[in-house]
Amino acid sequence: MHLLNFLPATFFRWCQHTWIARYQADSLWAFAIIETVHILGLTVLLGTLLAMDLRLLGLSMRRYSTVQVAKELTPLTLGALGVMVLTGIPMFMYQAIRYSTSTPFFIKMVFLLSAISLHFTIHRKAILRDVNEDTRLGKVSACLSLMCWLGVAFAGRAIAFVQ
Amino acid sequence: MMYATHLNSKIKMSFLQFIQWLNDTHWSTALREGDNAFPIVESFHILALGFSVGTIMLVDLRLMGLSFRRVRASDLIRQFEPWAMGGFSVMLLSGLLLFFAEPLKAYTTIAFRIKILLLILAGLNVWLFHKGIYRRVAQWDDAAVVPWQAKLTGYSSLILWLGIIVCGRWTTYF
């Protein structure tokens, strides 16, 4: 299962001919810099997500309410996510044709969509509901969240090694 | 003077020989040329970044006064310490394995040498923090704006880890 099952080959060819893709192909540093920023964003994203999910699981920061913790972490999470997307898109463009037939890349996208959907729905609801006490919703959504984001990360790593 | 430099180059020669020997061992070669071992270890190394540097970064932001200002500094540090310790243990173990897979390449790569130097500085930064201003944390625990020594620790930590991650990535290129 890969993206080529869902999108035409011409789309991926077009991606690889965009300005940003060509720039990375011609430049010695561009891809390296973009990828490095992608990794820095990954560090921040995983760190804030872990911190929030630890709170939802009741494993840390129990003195502070879920809403308080979320208030501090959310700007960082969203900022980091923005950085990931802003660096991820050029990285995709650069090797679009390769990703079109990559199964790990497809799995990564599935996990990413799941993670983002969960984040803005039941995860958010759990944070609001758990203000006074830990509920099962909080624990379940924290586990699902961690699983999805780690799925994104591991599948992303597998792209380089599995076709 | 000449004896000192002669001795110095002798020490350097034997360390390089050690690295070369390490590189030629059966285990090192197996790790390097095997199908799955290296990618898997590398994945753990990169993903444990979130657990280690990611949580430390939140403490740094508190010390810098940019986040969690109404949370007690000691609370934050105590809460994240076990996770940071766990994360760093994975980083150290996977890092050692990665070095062991390509000792010669790592040793001769400038980015890797800088990374090790920065790691030592990062460790020193933490040690100085705990020996110094953190001893008096009760005095500034609740303050949104912390003493300059703590703030400096936060900024230094963030910049050092940024450098470490960048050098880590660029080890592959040089």
Coordinates of C-alpha atoms in Angstrom, one line a residue:
Chain A
M1 CA 0.0 0.0 0.0
H2 CA 1.4 3.3 -1.0
L3 CA 0.5 6.8 -2.1
L4 CA 0.6 5.8 -5.8
N5 CA -2.6 3.8 -5.1
F6 CA -4.4 7.0 -4.4
L7 CA -2.7 9.8 -6.4
P8 CA -1.6 9.9 -10.0
A9 CA 2.1 9.6 -11.0
T10 CA 2.0 12.9 -12.7
F11 CA 1.4 14.6 -9.3
F12 CA 4.7 13.2 -7.9
R13 CA 6.6 14.1 -11.0
W14 CA 5.3 17.6 -10.8
C15 CA 6.4 17.8 -7.1
Q16 CA 9.9 16.8 -8.0
H17 CA 10.1 19.6 -10.6
T18 CA 9.0 22.4 -8.3
W19 CA 11.5 25.2 -7.5
I20 CA 12.1 23.9 -4.0
A21 CA 12.8 20.4 -5.1
R22 CA 15.2 21.5 -7.8
Y23 CA 16.9 23.9 -5.4
Q24 CA 17.7 21.0 -3.0
A25 CA 18.9 18.8 -5.9
D26 CA 21.4 21.5 -7.0
S27 CA 22.5 22.6 -3.6
L28 CA 25.0 20.9 -1.3
W29 CA 23.6 22.2 2.0
A30 CA 19.9 22.8 1.4
F31 CA 18.6 19.3 2.2
A32 CA 20.9 18.9 5.1
I33 CA 19.8 22.1 6.7
I34 CA 16.1 21.4 6.1
E35 CA 16.5 17.9 7.6
T36 CA 18.4 19.2 10.6
V37 CA 15.6 21.7 11.4
H38 CA 13.2 18.8 10.9
I39 CA 15.0 16.9 13.6
L40 CA 15.1 19.9 16.0
G41 CA 11.4 20.3 15.5
L42 CA 10.9 16.6 16.2
T43 CA 12.8 16.9 19.5
V44 CA 10.5 19.7 20.7
L45 CA 7.3 18.1 19.4
L46 CA 8.0 14.7 21.1
G47 CA 9.1 16.4 24.3
T48 CA 6.0 18.5 24.7
L49 CA 3.7 15.6 23.6
L50 CA 5.4 13.3 26.1
A51 CA 5.0 15.9 28.9
M52 CA 1.3 16.4 28.2
D53 CA 0.6 12.7 28.0
L54 CA 2.5 12.1 31.2
R55 CA 0.2 14.6 32.9
L56 CA -2.9 13.0 31.4
L57 CA -1.7 9.6 32.6
G58 CA -1.3 11.1 36.0
L59 CA 2.4 10.3 36.1
S60 CA 3.8 13.8 36.4
M61 CA 2.9 17.4 37.4
R62 CA -0.1 16.3 39.4
R63 CA -0.1 19.4 41.4
Y64 CA -1.1 21.4 38.3
S65 CA -4.3 20.9 36.4
T66 CA -4.4 19.4 32.9
V67 CA -5.6 22.7 31.6
Q68 CA -2.7 24.6 33.2
V69 CA -0.1 22.2 31.8
A70 CA -1.8 22.3 28.3
K71 CA -1.8 26.1 28.3
E72 CA 2.0 26.1 28.7
L73 CA 2.7 23.3 26.3
T74 CA 0.3 24.0 23.5
P75 CA 2.1 26.9 21.9
L76 CA 5.3 24.9 21.8
T77 CA 3.5 21.8 20.4
L78 CA 1.8 23.8 17.7
G79 CA 5.0 25.7 16.9
A80 CA 7.0 22.5 16.6
L81 CA 4.3 20.9 14.5
G82 CA 4.4 23.9 12.2
V83 CA 8.2 23.5 11.9
M84 CA 7.8 19.8 11.1
V85 CA 5.3 20.6 8.3
L86 CA 7.2 23.5 6.9
T87 CA 10.4 21.4 6.6
G88 CA 8.5 18.2 5.8
I89 CA 6.9 19.5 2.6
P90 CA 10.2 20.5 0.9
M91 CA 11.7 17.2 2.0
F92 CA 8.8 15.4 0.4
M93 CA 9.0 17.5 -2.8
Y94 CA 12.7 16.7 -3.2
Q95 CA 12.0 12.9 -3.5
A96 CA 8.3 12.8 -4.2
I97 CA 8.6 10.0 -6.8
R98 CA 10.5 7.8 -4.3
Y99 CA 7.9 8.4 -1.6
S100 CA 5.0 7.6 -4.0
T101 CA 5.9 3.9 -3.9
S102 CA 7.2 3.8 -0.3
T103 CA 5.1 1.8 2.1
P104 CA 6.7 3.2 5.3
F105 CA 5.9 6.7 4.0
F106 CA 2.3 5.8 3.5
I107 CA 2.1 4.3 7.0
K108 CA 3.7 7.5 8.4
M109 CA 1.0 9.6 6.7
V110 CA -1.7 7.5 8.1
F111 CA -0.3 7.7 11.6
L112 CA 0.2 11.5 11.2
L113 CA -3.4 12.1 10.1
S114 CA -4.6 9.9 13.0
A115 CA -2.4 11.7 15.5
I116 CA -3.5 15.1 14.4
S117 CA -7.2 14.2 14.4
L118 CA -6.9 12.6 17.8
H119 CA -5.0 15.7 19.1
F120 CA -7.8 18.1 18.2
T121 CA -10.7 15.9 19.3
I122 CA -10.6 13.4 22.1
H123 CA -7.2 14.5 23.4
R124 CA -8.5 18.1 23.8
K125 CA -11.7 16.8 25.3
A126 CA -9.8 14.7 27.8
I127 CA -7.7 17.7 28.9
L128 CA -10.7 19.8 29.6
R129 CA -12.6 17.0 31.3
D130 CA -9.7 15.9 33.5
V131 CA -9.3 19.2 35.2
N132 CA -10.5 17.9 38.6
E133 CA -9.7 14.2 38.4
D134 CA -8.1 11.7 36.1
T135 CA -10.6 9.9 34.0
R136 CA -10.2 6.8 31.8
L137 CA -10.7 9.0 28.7
G138 CA -7.6 10.9 29.7
K139 CA -5.5 7.8 30.1
V140 CA -6.8 6.2 26.8
S141 CA -6.3 9.3 24.8
A142 CA -2.8 9.8 26.2
C143 CA -1.9 6.2 25.2
L144 CA -3.4 6.5 21.7
S145 CA -1.7 9.8 21.3
L146 CA 1.7 8.5 22.2
M147 CA 1.2 5.4 20.0
C148 CA 0.3 7.5 17.0
W149 CA 3.1 10.0 17.3
L150 CA 5.7 7.2 17.9
G151 CA 4.2 5.5 14.9
V152 CA 4.9 8.6 12.9
A153 CA 8.4 8.8 14.2
F154 CA 9.3 5.1 13.7
A155 CA 7.6 4.8 10.2
G156 CA 9.5 8.0 9.3
R157 CA 12.8 6.4 10.2
A158 CA 11.9 3.2 8.3
I159 CA 11.5 5.2 5.0
A160 CA 15.3 5.2 4.5
F161 CA 15.6 1.4 5.0
V162 CA 12.4 -0.3 3.8
Q163 CA 10.7 0.0 0.5
Chain B
M1 CA 59.6 20.8 24.6
M2 CA 60.4 18.4 21.8
Y3 CA 60.1 15.4 24.1
A4 CA 56.6 16.6 25.2
T5 CA 55.4 16.9 21.6
H6 CA 57.0 13.6 20.7
L7 CA 55.2 11.9 23.7
N8 CA 52.0 13.6 22.7
S9 CA 52.2 12.3 19.2
K10 CA 53.0 8.8 20.5
I11 CA 49.9 8.9 22.7
K12 CA 47.8 10.1 19.7
M13 CA 49.3 7.3 17.5
S14 CA 48.4 4.6 20.0
F15 CA 44.8 6.0 20.5
L16 CA 44.4 6.0 16.7
Q17 CA 45.7 2.4 16.7
F18 CA 43.2 1.5 19.3
I19 CA 40.4 3.0 17.2
Q20 CA 41.6 1.2 14.2
W21 CA 41.7 -2.1 16.1
L22 CA 38.2 -1.4 17.4
N23 CA 37.1 -0.8 13.8
D24 CA 38.4 -4.1 12.7
T25 CA 36.8 -6.3 15.3
H26 CA 34.2 -8.8 14.3
W27 CA 31.4 -7.0 16.3
S28 CA 32.1 -3.6 14.9
T29 CA 32.1 -4.9 11.3
A30 CA 28.9 -6.9 12.0
L31 CA 27.1 -3.8 13.3
R32 CA 28.3 -1.7 10.5
E33 CA 27.5 -4.0 7.6
G34 CA 24.5 -5.8 9.0
D35 CA 21.1 -5.3 7.6
N36 CA 19.0 -4.1 10.5
A37 CA 21.1 -3.5 13.6
F38 CA 22.5 -0.1 12.7
P39 CA 19.2 1.4 11.4
I40 CA 17.3 0.2 14.5
V41 CA 19.9 1.5 16.9
E42 CA 20.1 4.8 15.0
S43 CA 16.3 5.1 15.2
F44 CA 16.3 4.6 19.0
H45 CA 19.1 7.2 19.2
I46 CA 17.1 9.8 17.3
L47 CA 13.7 9.1 18.9
A48 CA 15.0 9.1 22.4
L49 CA 15.9 12.8 21.7
G50 CA 12.3 13.6 22.4
F51 CA 12.4 11.9 25.8
S52 CA 15.8 13.3 26.8
V53 CA 16.5 16.7 25.2
G54 CA 12.8 17.3 24.7
T55 CA 12.0 17.2 28.5
I56 CA 15.2 19.0 29.5
M57 CA 14.2 21.8 27.1
L58 CA 11.0 22.3 29.1
V59 CA 13.2 22.8 32.3
D60 CA 15.4 25.2 30.3
L61 CA 12.4 27.2 29.2
R62 CA 11.4 27.6 32.9
L63 CA 14.9 28.7 33.8
M64 CA 14.8 31.2 30.9
G65 CA 11.5 32.5 32.2
L66 CA 9.7 31.8 28.9
S67 CA 7.4 29.0 30.0
F68 CA 5.8 27.4 33.0
R69 CA 6.4 30.6 35.0
R70 CA 3.8 29.7 37.6
V71 CA 5.2 26.3 38.2
R72 CA 7.9 25.8 40.9
A73 CA 11.2 25.2 39.2
S74 CA 12.1 22.4 41.6
D75 CA 8.8 20.7 40.9
L76 CA 9.5 20.7 37.1
I77 CA 13.0 19.5 37.6
R78 CA 11.9 16.7 39.9
Q79 CA 9.0 15.7 37.8
F80 CA 11.0 15.3 34.5
E81 CA 14.2 14.0 36.0
P82 CA 13.3 10.3 35.8
W83 CA 12.2 10.6 32.2
A84 CA 15.2 12.7 31.2
M85 CA 17.5 10.1 33.0
G86 CA 15.8 7.3 31.1
G87 CA 16.0 9.1 27.8
F88 CA 19.7 10.0 28.3
S89 CA 20.5 6.4 29.2
V90 CA 19.0 5.2 25.9
M91 CA 20.9 8.0 24.1
L92 CA 24.2 7.0 25.8
L93 CA 23.7 3.3 25.1
S94 CA 22.6 3.7 21.5
G95 CA 25.3 6.3 21.0
L96 CA 28.0 4.0 22.2
L97 CA 26.8 1.3 19.9
L98 CA 26.7 3.7 17.0
F99 CA 30.3 4.8 17.8
F100 CA 31.3 1.1 18.1
A101 CA 29.9 0.4 14.6
E102 CA 32.0 3.1 13.0
P103 CA 34.8 4.1 15.4
L104 CA 37.3 5.2 12.7
K105 CA 34.8 7.3 10.8
A106 CA 33.5 9.0 14.0
Y107 CA 37.0 9.6 15.4
T108 CA 38.1 11.3 12.2
T109 CA 35.0 13.4 11.7
I110 CA 35.3 16.9 12.9
A111 CA 31.5 17.2 13.6
F112 CA 31.6 14.2 15.9
R113 CA 34.6 15.6 17.8
I114 CA 32.8 18.9 18.3
K115 CA 29.7 17.0 19.4
I116 CA 31.7 15.2 22.1
L117 CA 33.1 18.5 23.3
L118 CA 29.7 20.0 23.5
L119 CA 28.4 17.0 25.4
I120 CA 31.1 17.4 28.0
L121 CA 30.2 21.2 28.3
A122 CA 26.5 20.3 28.6
G123 CA 27.3 17.9 31.5
L124 CA 29.5 20.5 33.1
N125 CA 26.6 23.0 32.8
V126 CA 24.3 20.7 34.7
W127 CA 26.9 19.9 37.3
L128 CA 27.6 23.5 38.0
F129 CA 23.9 24.3 38.2
H130 CA 23.3 21.6 40.8
K131 CA 26.4 22.5 42.9
G132 CA 25.6 26.2 42.8
I133 CA 22.4 28.1 42.3
Y134 CA 20.2 25.1 42.6
R135 CA 21.3 24.6 46.2
R136 CA 19.4 27.8 47.0
V137 CA 16.3 26.9 44.9
A138 CA 14.0 27.4 47.8
Q139 CA 14.7 31.1 47.5
W140 CA 13.7 31.4 43.9
D141 CA 11.5 28.4 43.3
D142 CA 8.3 30.4 42.9
A143 CA 9.8 33.4 41.0
A144 CA 8.8 33.8 37.4
V145 CA 12.1 35.6 36.9
V146 CA 14.9 33.5 38.3
P147 CA 18.4 34.5 39.4
W148 CA 20.9 35.1 36.6
Q149 CA 22.9 32.0 37.2
A150 CA 19.8 29.8 36.7
K151 CA 18.9 31.8 33.6
L152 CA 22.4 31.4 32.2
T153 CA 22.1 27.6 32.8
G154 CA 18.9 27.5 30.8
Y155 CA 20.2 29.5 27.9
S156 CA 23.5 27.6 27.8
S157 CA 21.8 24.2 28.0
L158 CA 19.4 25.0 25.1
I159 CA 22.2 26.3 22.9
L160 CA 24.5 23.4 23.7
W161 CA 21.9 20.8 23.0
L162 CA 21.0 22.6 19.7
G163 CA 24.7 22.4 18.8
I164 CA 24.9 18.7 19.8
I165 CA 21.9 17.8 17.7
V166 CA 23.2 19.7 14.7
C167 CA 26.7 18.2 15.0
G168 CA 25.1 14.7 15.4
R169 CA 23.2 15.1 12.2
W170 CA 26.2 16.5 10.3
T171 CA 28.5 13.7 11.4
T172 CA 27.1 11.8 8.5
Y173 CA 28.1 14.4 6.0
F174 CA 31.7 15.1 7.0

